[in-house]
Amino acid sequence: MFLSVGVRFEANVEALNMVETAGNYGKHRRVPYLVEEDGKLKTVYVPAMSGESLAHAYQEHLVREALSASLPVCDDCQRGEFYKSMDEVHFAPKLFNREEVFESVLGNLSEVVNSTISILSSEIEKDRNKKKQNGDKIKELEKFREFMKNLTESENPREYIINNLSLASEVFGKYVIKKGILNLPPARIEEIIVKSCVVEDIGGFLYTGSTPIRRSSAFQVSYALPVKSVALFATSEPQLHARHAQMDASSKKGNASEQMIYYVETGTALYGFTFNLDLDAVGVSAITSKPVLDGDEIKKRREVSLKALFRMLSSGQFGAKLSRFFPVGGITELIVSVTDQPFVVTSPIYDDYIAKTQRRLEVLKSFGEESFLAVAEEEKVPEEALKEAIDYLHEKGAF
């Protein structure tokens, strides 16, 4: 099933998406934008919030909801560092975190260790015979070899690896996986990653190992842009701030450290953005198109993906500089649709987006397709519309 949400929110004096600092001036993101004036199209520059920023916030909420439901989340994602399994070194910890994965992949650990030690010894010897030796590289290789030797003597290899996870990730990533000692096919690598981390399952990843693997995100999010009809009123303006230091009798008047003046460019606009979530992609391989998780786990992950979206929109916890520039305003309108096949609501940057979405869904119904639509405007609050959609998905057996 496919969920699509259109959101309009008012944000006065916000710094939700800053792009660079020039000296003491922090710039708000601005984008070129087409508007119509006097019957003609023209381009204006308006404040905006990137889809990357919104996606990062959603994944942070996804981490919290997944952990509260006792679902797996990798260490990097728990820290809010969404590197994902971008290479062998970042993938390697997923071989150790789950016991069943460790046993199935590294059941022949002694063979893996011996092959790795052999390759490391060969590289050490080769580097030592060079005219210009790289001492740091030789030390690193010797450290790797010592680790692998200690691993063979350990009573509990998995525990020893976890206690030395950073070093283990480098050795296994750069040698065991990259050198092909562990011959893992792409589908198996994707399966291990998906089983090990809810965020990488739902948020996707790009593994750039010897055989690249791309898993598209199950959710999509647009830029947040000003509503077309009022885009000309959207503005970004610098605000002057100053930090002061305490002065004592010995301080010289006019000392630069006493005061620091800086500017933060703030935006004010009525924004609209779209968020889509393909629930059918959760827990399903992007390579084989078959489930890699059991039905119960897939349903739990779908539920936390919906709760994360609800929490993000209800709390307003998305974007930058919330601690001192929390936007004044909030969600003014929201529309949410649920369909069996992908369907995206009309963008909320248009004033007639609700009516057009309703008409488009009527066309789908004429083809015999089921759909659900909830709208939050006037008396209904956004949380009520979102809950109606979540309840509908629950009734349909999505989770």
Tab-separated table of C-alpha atoms in Angstrom:
chain	number	residue	atom	x	y	z
A	1	MET	CA	0.000	0.000	0.000
A	2	PHE	CA	1.079	3.556	-0.745
A	3	LEU	CA	0.613	6.572	1.514
A	4	SER	CA	0.959	10.159	0.291
A	5	VAL	CA	0.778	13.286	2.448
A	6	GLY	CA	0.573	16.931	1.407
A	7	VAL	CA	1.431	19.432	4.125
A	8	ARG	CA	1.043	23.183	4.353
A	9	PHE	CA	2.712	24.913	7.260
A	10	GLU	CA	3.240	28.507	8.249
A	11	ALA	CA	6.706	29.383	9.494
A	12	ASN	CA	7.512	32.876	10.683
A	13	VAL	CA	11.100	33.819	11.509
A	14	GLU	CA	12.596	30.378	10.875
A	15	ALA	CA	16.119	29.149	10.188
A	16	LEU	CA	15.133	25.609	9.251
A	17	ASN	CA	17.679	25.121	6.472
A	18	MET	CA	20.929	27.075	6.432
A	19	VAL	CA	23.399	26.505	3.608
A	20	GLU	CA	26.630	28.332	4.359
A	21	THR	CA	28.352	30.882	6.543
A	22	ALA	CA	30.205	33.804	5.008
A	23	GLY	CA	32.198	35.440	7.782
A	24	ASN	CA	29.663	36.271	10.477
A	25	TYR	CA	26.668	35.857	8.145
A	26	GLY	CA	24.639	32.611	8.088
A	27	LYS	CA	22.641	32.172	4.862
A	28	HIS	CA	19.210	30.582	4.557
A	29	ARG	CA	18.616	28.194	1.650
A	30	ARG	CA	16.997	29.954	-1.300
A	31	VAL	CA	15.898	28.505	-4.640
A	32	PRO	CA	14.720	29.877	-8.003
A	33	TYR	CA	10.943	29.603	-8.231
A	34	LEU	CA	8.424	30.185	-11.016
A	35	VAL	CA	5.474	32.464	-10.203
A	36	GLU	CA	2.846	34.168	-12.316
A	37	GLU	CA	2.429	37.934	-12.154
A	38	ASP	CA	0.184	39.996	-14.448
A	39	GLY	CA	-0.372	36.947	-16.633
A	40	LYS	CA	3.334	36.338	-17.147
A	41	LEU	CA	5.738	33.828	-15.666
A	42	LYS	CA	8.828	35.065	-13.885
A	43	THR	CA	11.530	33.600	-11.670
A	44	VAL	CA	12.004	34.783	-8.113
A	45	TYR	CA	14.308	33.541	-5.357
A	46	VAL	CA	12.468	32.310	-2.279
A	47	PRO	CA	13.396	30.687	1.054
A	48	ALA	CA	13.134	26.883	0.980
A	49	MET	CA	13.829	23.747	2.949
A	50	SER	CA	15.528	20.818	1.220
A	51	GLY	CA	14.150	17.321	0.965
A	52	GLU	CA	17.455	16.073	2.447
A	53	SER	CA	16.785	18.097	5.598
A	54	LEU	CA	13.239	16.737	5.955
A	55	ALA	CA	14.445	13.193	5.216
A	56	HIS	CA	17.132	13.455	7.899
A	57	ALA	CA	14.546	14.553	10.460
A	58	TYR	CA	12.191	11.705	9.486
A	59	GLN	CA	14.967	9.140	9.891
A	60	GLU	CA	15.832	10.523	13.338
A	61	HIS	CA	12.209	9.969	14.379
A	62	LEU	CA	12.343	6.536	12.752
A	63	VAL	CA	15.331	5.626	14.950
A	64	ARG	CA	13.439	6.554	18.138
A	65	GLU	CA	10.279	4.712	17.150
A	66	ALA	CA	12.206	1.597	16.048
A	67	LEU	CA	14.204	1.422	19.285
A	68	SER	CA	11.057	1.887	21.385
A	69	ALA	CA	9.555	-1.092	19.495
A	70	SER	CA	12.742	-3.164	20.121
A	71	LEU	CA	13.571	-3.263	16.416
A	72	PRO	CA	17.202	-3.296	15.192
A	73	VAL	CA	18.992	-0.043	14.361
A	74	CYS	CA	22.717	0.088	13.545
A	75	ASP	CA	25.127	2.130	15.696
A	76	ASP	CA	25.705	4.852	13.084
A	77	CYS	CA	21.979	5.455	12.612
A	78	GLN	CA	21.425	5.488	16.385
A	79	ARG	CA	23.854	8.414	16.537
A	80	GLY	CA	21.945	10.211	13.774
A	81	GLU	CA	24.844	9.701	11.353
A	82	PHE	CA	23.128	8.213	8.341
A	83	TYR	CA	26.198	6.995	6.461
A	84	LYS	CA	24.322	3.733	5.895
A	85	SER	CA	26.311	0.750	4.593
A	86	MET	CA	28.181	2.900	2.098
A	87	ASP	CA	31.259	0.652	1.862
A	88	GLU	CA	32.813	-2.549	3.226
A	89	VAL	CA	34.016	-0.931	6.475
A	90	HIS	CA	30.547	0.434	7.315
A	91	PHE	CA	28.922	-2.852	6.300
A	92	ALA	CA	31.252	-5.051	8.366
A	93	PRO	CA	29.656	-4.408	11.828
A	94	LYS	CA	26.413	-5.901	10.536
A	95	LEU	CA	28.171	-9.282	10.333
A	96	PHE	CA	28.704	-9.235	14.101
A	97	ASN	CA	25.701	-7.484	15.685
A	98	ARG	CA	23.175	-10.294	15.221
A	99	GLU	CA	24.242	-13.742	16.427
A	100	GLU	CA	22.324	-15.625	13.727
A	101	VAL	CA	24.067	-13.574	10.998
A	102	PHE	CA	27.474	-14.117	12.620
A	103	GLU	CA	26.943	-17.881	12.811
A	104	SER	CA	25.645	-18.227	9.267
A	105	VAL	CA	28.252	-16.009	7.584
A	106	LEU	CA	31.300	-16.716	9.736
A	107	GLY	CA	30.734	-20.370	10.588
A	108	ASN	CA	34.152	-21.138	9.030
A	109	LEU	CA	35.875	-18.368	11.019
A	110	SER	CA	39.214	-20.204	11.336
A	111	GLU	CA	39.537	-20.444	7.532
A	112	VAL	CA	38.646	-16.765	7.166
A	113	VAL	CA	41.223	-15.767	9.793
A	114	ASN	CA	44.002	-17.895	8.259
A	115	SER	CA	43.371	-16.521	4.767
A	116	THR	CA	43.350	-12.943	6.113
A	117	ILE	CA	46.588	-13.441	8.065
A	118	SER	CA	48.211	-14.866	4.936
A	119	ILE	CA	47.204	-11.816	2.845
A	120	LEU	CA	48.321	-9.381	5.571
A	121	SER	CA	51.684	-11.105	5.978
A	122	SER	CA	52.241	-10.967	2.231
A	123	GLU	CA	51.444	-7.234	2.129
A	124	ILE	CA	53.704	-6.520	5.130
A	125	GLU	CA	56.593	-8.327	3.443
A	126	LYS	CA	55.972	-6.505	0.160
A	127	ASP	CA	55.929	-3.089	1.892
A	128	ARG	CA	59.101	-3.857	3.848
A	129	ASN	CA	60.959	-4.680	0.615
A	130	LYS	CA	60.091	-1.343	-0.971
A	131	LYS	CA	62.849	1.274	-1.242
A	132	LYS	CA	60.561	3.903	0.256
A	133	GLN	CA	58.826	2.216	3.155
A	134	ASN	CA	55.553	3.535	4.527
A	135	GLY	CA	56.062	3.015	8.254
A	136	ASP	CA	52.509	3.984	9.205
A	137	LYS	CA	51.002	1.515	6.741
A	138	ILE	CA	53.254	-1.321	7.969
A	139	LYS	CA	52.244	-0.585	11.579
A	140	GLU	CA	48.565	-0.649	10.600
A	141	LEU	CA	48.952	-3.976	8.785
A	142	GLU	CA	50.802	-5.466	11.754
A	143	LYS	CA	48.021	-4.274	14.051
A	144	PHE	CA	45.452	-5.931	11.785
A	145	ARG	CA	47.442	-9.186	11.759
A	146	GLU	CA	47.830	-9.159	15.552
A	147	PHE	CA	44.083	-8.680	15.916
A	148	MET	CA	43.354	-11.685	13.699
A	149	LYS	CA	45.848	-13.850	15.603
A	150	ASN	CA	44.213	-12.887	18.913
A	151	LEU	CA	40.835	-13.693	17.403
A	152	THR	CA	41.846	-17.322	16.846
A	153	GLU	CA	42.882	-17.636	20.500
A	154	SER	CA	39.726	-16.019	21.876
A	155	GLU	CA	37.233	-18.256	23.711
A	156	ASN	CA	34.333	-16.147	22.432
A	157	PRO	CA	35.292	-14.718	18.996
A	158	ARG	CA	32.087	-12.711	18.542
A	159	GLU	CA	32.422	-11.053	21.937
A	160	TYR	CA	36.082	-10.255	21.221
A	161	ILE	CA	35.106	-8.659	17.898
A	162	ILE	CA	32.321	-6.567	19.472
A	163	ASN	CA	34.719	-5.351	22.195
A	164	ASN	CA	37.102	-4.224	19.421
A	165	LEU	CA	34.444	-3.237	16.911
A	166	SER	CA	36.222	-0.304	15.262
A	167	LEU	CA	39.361	-2.330	14.565
A	168	ALA	CA	37.362	-5.403	13.546
A	169	SER	CA	35.318	-3.333	11.076
A	170	GLU	CA	38.479	-2.080	9.374
A	171	VAL	CA	40.097	-5.532	9.118
A	172	PHE	CA	36.967	-7.309	7.926
A	173	GLY	CA	35.939	-4.428	5.669
A	174	LYS	CA	39.288	-3.812	3.978
A	175	TYR	CA	40.420	-7.449	3.764
A	176	VAL	CA	37.872	-10.142	4.582
A	177	ILE	CA	35.109	-8.553	2.466
A	178	LYS	CA	37.000	-6.390	-0.032
A	179	LYS	CA	39.545	-9.066	-0.905
A	180	GLY	CA	36.794	-11.630	-1.473
A	181	ILE	CA	37.720	-13.970	1.407
A	182	LEU	CA	34.026	-13.890	2.276
A	183	ASN	CA	32.206	-14.456	-0.988
A	184	LEU	CA	28.885	-12.752	-0.317
A	185	PRO	CA	26.519	-12.288	-3.291
A	186	PRO	CA	24.737	-8.902	-3.582
A	187	ALA	CA	21.354	-10.294	-2.511
A	188	ARG	CA	22.917	-11.740	0.661
A	189	ILE	CA	24.631	-8.429	1.497
A	190	GLU	CA	21.331	-6.559	1.084
A	191	GLU	CA	19.545	-9.139	3.243
A	192	ILE	CA	22.089	-8.748	6.068
A	193	ILE	CA	21.819	-4.943	5.962
A	194	VAL	CA	18.001	-4.937	5.913
A	195	LYS	CA	17.797	-7.391	8.805
A	196	SER	CA	20.310	-5.356	10.813
A	197	CYS	CA	18.818	-1.860	10.497
A	198	VAL	CA	15.265	-0.549	10.138
A	199	VAL	CA	16.528	2.841	8.911
A	200	GLU	CA	18.478	1.283	6.037
A	201	ASP	CA	15.494	-0.908	5.186
A	202	ILE	CA	13.087	2.060	4.976
A	203	GLY	CA	15.532	4.866	4.118
A	204	GLY	CA	17.562	2.918	1.568
A	205	PHE	CA	21.331	2.850	1.035
A	206	LEU	CA	24.032	2.814	-1.638
A	207	TYR	CA	26.709	0.192	-1.009
A	208	THR	CA	29.816	1.042	-3.055
A	209	GLY	CA	31.730	-2.195	-2.581
A	210	SER	CA	33.273	-4.238	-5.381
A	211	THR	CA	29.704	-5.027	-6.469
A	212	PRO	CA	27.632	-1.847	-5.912
A	213	ILE	CA	24.171	-2.330	-4.421
A	214	ARG	CA	21.474	0.342	-4.466
A	215	ARG	CA	18.366	0.059	-2.319
A	216	SER	CA	15.936	2.883	-3.055
A	217	SER	CA	14.304	4.604	-0.116
A	218	ALA	CA	10.760	3.467	0.690
A	219	PHE	CA	9.897	7.093	1.445
A	220	GLN	CA	10.107	10.166	-0.768
A	221	VAL	CA	10.029	13.801	0.289
A	222	SER	CA	9.997	17.021	-1.704
A	223	TYR	CA	11.524	20.392	-0.942
A	224	ALA	CA	9.325	22.595	1.245
A	225	LEU	CA	8.518	25.598	-0.987
A	226	PRO	CA	6.301	28.670	-0.577
A	227	VAL	CA	2.689	28.315	-1.711
A	228	LYS	CA	2.406	29.712	-5.257
A	229	SER	CA	-0.310	32.278	-4.567
A	230	VAL	CA	1.677	33.943	-1.775
A	231	ALA	CA	5.229	33.194	-2.927
A	232	LEU	CA	5.919	36.859	-3.626
A	233	PHE	CA	5.358	37.571	0.067
A	234	ALA	CA	7.879	34.932	1.172
A	235	THR	CA	10.999	36.621	2.435
A	236	SER	CA	14.393	36.038	3.985
A	237	GLU	CA	15.925	38.720	6.158
A	238	PRO	CA	19.074	38.798	8.330
A	239	GLN	CA	18.649	39.173	12.075
A	240	LEU	CA	21.417	40.813	14.104
A	241	HIS	CA	22.651	39.016	17.233
A	242	ALA	CA	25.546	39.556	19.603
A	243	ARG	CA	27.405	37.368	22.060
A	244	HIS	CA	29.018	39.102	25.016
A	245	ALA	CA	31.899	38.121	27.278
A	246	GLN	CA	32.300	39.254	30.875
A	247	MET	CA	34.687	42.156	31.443
A	248	ASP	CA	36.950	42.618	34.429
A	249	ALA	CA	39.227	45.474	35.485
A	250	SER	CA	42.135	44.115	33.464
A	251	SER	CA	40.149	43.907	30.215
A	252	LYS	CA	40.973	46.417	27.540
A	253	LYS	CA	38.082	48.406	26.193
A	254	GLY	CA	37.232	47.464	22.660
A	255	ASN	CA	38.766	44.009	22.898
A	256	ALA	CA	37.298	41.835	20.135
A	257	SER	CA	36.668	38.977	22.537
A	258	GLU	CA	34.232	41.101	24.584
A	259	GLN	CA	31.545	41.055	21.902
A	260	MET	CA	30.831	39.083	18.736
A	261	ILE	CA	28.237	40.351	16.285
A	262	TYR	CA	26.703	37.857	13.875
A	263	TYR	CA	23.758	37.642	11.500
A	264	VAL	CA	21.343	34.764	10.940
A	265	GLU	CA	19.215	34.969	7.801
A	266	THR	CA	15.668	33.961	8.706
A	267	GLY	CA	12.819	33.039	6.388
A	268	THR	CA	9.087	33.657	6.630
A	269	ALA	CA	6.660	31.847	4.342
A	270	LEU	CA	3.637	29.604	3.999
A	271	TYR	CA	5.345	26.396	2.879
A	272	GLY	CA	4.063	23.237	1.221
A	273	PHE	CA	5.723	19.846	0.791
A	274	THR	CA	4.843	16.270	-0.120
A	275	PHE	CA	5.824	13.062	1.671
A	276	ASN	CA	5.250	9.576	0.190
A	277	LEU	CA	5.706	6.178	1.817
A	278	ASP	CA	5.641	2.875	-0.083
A	279	LEU	CA	4.699	0.342	2.595
A	280	ASP	CA	4.997	-2.555	0.144
A	281	ALA	CA	8.758	-1.919	-0.144
A	282	VAL	CA	9.431	-2.426	3.578
A	283	GLY	CA	11.321	-5.644	4.287
A	284	VAL	CA	11.391	-6.625	0.606
A	285	SER	CA	14.591	-7.142	-1.384
A	286	ALA	CA	15.291	-4.563	-4.099
A	287	ILE	CA	17.244	-7.269	-5.960
A	288	THR	CA	14.952	-10.296	-5.835
A	289	SER	CA	11.635	-8.489	-5.041
A	290	LYS	CA	11.031	-11.140	-2.357
A	291	PRO	CA	10.557	-10.566	1.390
A	292	VAL	CA	13.730	-10.919	3.462
A	293	LEU	CA	11.852	-10.668	6.775
A	294	ASP	CA	8.933	-12.607	8.228
A	295	GLY	CA	5.443	-11.136	8.030
A	296	ASP	CA	5.270	-10.021	11.676
A	297	GLU	CA	8.542	-8.088	11.489
A	298	ILE	CA	7.469	-6.368	8.265
A	299	LYS	CA	4.231	-5.249	9.930
A	300	LYS	CA	6.126	-3.895	12.952
A	301	ARG	CA	8.442	-1.917	10.677
A	302	ARG	CA	5.511	-0.507	8.713
A	303	GLU	CA	3.904	0.602	11.963
A	304	VAL	CA	7.014	2.415	13.213
A	305	SER	CA	7.439	4.091	9.799
A	306	LEU	CA	3.936	5.559	10.164
A	307	LYS	CA	4.471	6.541	13.794
A	308	ALA	CA	7.709	8.318	12.866
A	309	LEU	CA	5.872	10.401	10.256
A	310	PHE	CA	3.087	11.192	12.725
A	311	ARG	CA	5.626	12.222	15.384
A	312	MET	CA	7.635	14.408	13.000
A	313	LEU	CA	4.601	16.358	11.794
A	314	SER	CA	2.872	16.558	15.178
A	315	SER	CA	5.962	17.730	17.069
A	316	GLY	CA	7.369	20.095	14.456
A	317	GLN	CA	10.783	18.571	15.153
A	318	PHE	CA	12.342	18.955	11.734
A	319	GLY	CA	14.910	21.340	10.350
A	320	ALA	CA	17.846	23.237	11.848
A	321	LYS	CA	18.282	25.794	14.653
A	322	LEU	CA	15.130	24.758	16.523
A	323	SER	CA	16.674	25.598	19.893
A	324	ARG	CA	16.642	29.384	19.277
A	325	PHE	CA	14.713	29.834	16.024
A	326	PHE	CA	11.761	27.499	16.490
A	327	PRO	CA	9.317	28.620	13.785
A	328	VAL	CA	6.296	30.626	14.879
A	329	GLY	CA	3.288	29.028	13.213
A	330	GLY	CA	2.472	25.412	12.456
A	331	ILE	CA	0.575	23.125	10.080
A	332	THR	CA	-2.373	24.946	8.534
A	333	GLU	CA	-3.634	22.177	6.220
A	334	LEU	CA	-2.886	18.529	5.581
A	335	ILE	CA	-4.145	15.931	3.137
A	336	VAL	CA	-3.343	12.212	3.263
A	337	SER	CA	-4.249	9.495	0.785
A	338	VAL	CA	-3.842	5.724	0.896
A	339	THR	CA	-3.970	3.636	-2.276
A	340	ASP	CA	-3.082	0.099	-3.329
A	341	GLN	CA	-0.727	1.351	-6.054
A	342	PRO	CA	1.517	4.447	-6.051
A	343	PHE	CA	-0.494	7.675	-6.116
A	344	VAL	CA	0.816	11.103	-5.083
A	345	VAL	CA	-1.468	13.872	-3.824
A	346	THR	CA	-1.433	17.119	-5.794
A	347	SER	CA	1.314	19.377	-4.456
A	348	PRO	CA	0.126	21.670	-1.656
A	349	ILE	CA	1.933	24.614	-3.284
A	350	TYR	CA	-1.273	24.991	-5.358
A	351	ASP	CA	-4.405	26.467	-3.767
A	352	ASP	CA	-6.733	23.870	-5.329
A	353	TYR	CA	-4.600	20.863	-4.320
A	354	ILE	CA	-7.322	19.301	-2.147
A	355	ALA	CA	-10.047	19.525	-4.808
A	356	LYS	CA	-7.709	18.240	-7.541
A	357	THR	CA	-6.579	15.302	-5.396
A	358	GLN	CA	-10.220	14.362	-4.745
A	359	ARG	CA	-11.022	14.497	-8.471
A	360	ARG	CA	-7.985	12.392	-9.355
A	361	LEU	CA	-8.962	9.743	-6.801
A	362	GLU	CA	-12.472	9.630	-8.280
A	363	VAL	CA	-10.885	8.690	-11.617
A	364	LEU	CA	-8.996	5.852	-9.886
A	365	LYS	CA	-12.248	4.585	-8.375
A	366	SER	CA	-13.736	4.364	-11.880
A	367	PHE	CA	-11.048	1.752	-12.589
A	368	GLY	CA	-12.120	-0.251	-9.549
A	369	GLU	CA	-9.189	0.808	-7.348
A	370	GLU	CA	-9.802	1.385	-3.649
A	371	SER	CA	-8.538	4.542	-1.994
A	372	PHE	CA	-8.753	6.511	1.234
A	373	LEU	CA	-8.548	10.274	1.720
A	374	ALA	CA	-8.491	12.391	4.880
A	375	VAL	CA	-8.252	16.173	4.951
A	376	ALA	CA	-7.318	18.410	7.874
A	377	GLU	CA	-8.571	21.950	7.405
A	378	GLU	CA	-10.744	24.316	9.402
A	379	GLU	CA	-12.068	22.234	12.343
A	380	LYS	CA	-10.081	18.986	11.875
A	381	VAL	CA	-6.511	19.028	13.181
A	382	PRO	CA	-3.636	17.300	11.303
A	383	GLU	CA	-3.243	14.594	13.951
A	384	GLU	CA	-6.854	13.502	13.420
A	385	ALA	CA	-6.398	13.114	9.658
A	386	LEU	CA	-3.146	11.173	10.109
A	387	LYS	CA	-4.740	8.888	12.710
A	388	GLU	CA	-7.654	8.156	10.365
A	389	ALA	CA	-5.191	7.082	7.680
A	390	ILE	CA	-3.198	4.934	10.119
A	391	ASP	CA	-6.418	3.305	11.406
A	392	TYR	CA	-7.465	2.597	7.803
A	393	LEU	CA	-4.109	0.899	7.103
A	394	HIS	CA	-4.490	-1.159	10.283
A	395	GLU	CA	-7.959	-2.305	9.212
A	396	LYS	CA	-6.537	-3.289	5.821
A	397	GLY	CA	-3.919	-5.472	7.527
A	398	ALA	CA	-0.880	-3.365	6.595
A	399	PHE	CA	0.333	-3.775	10.188
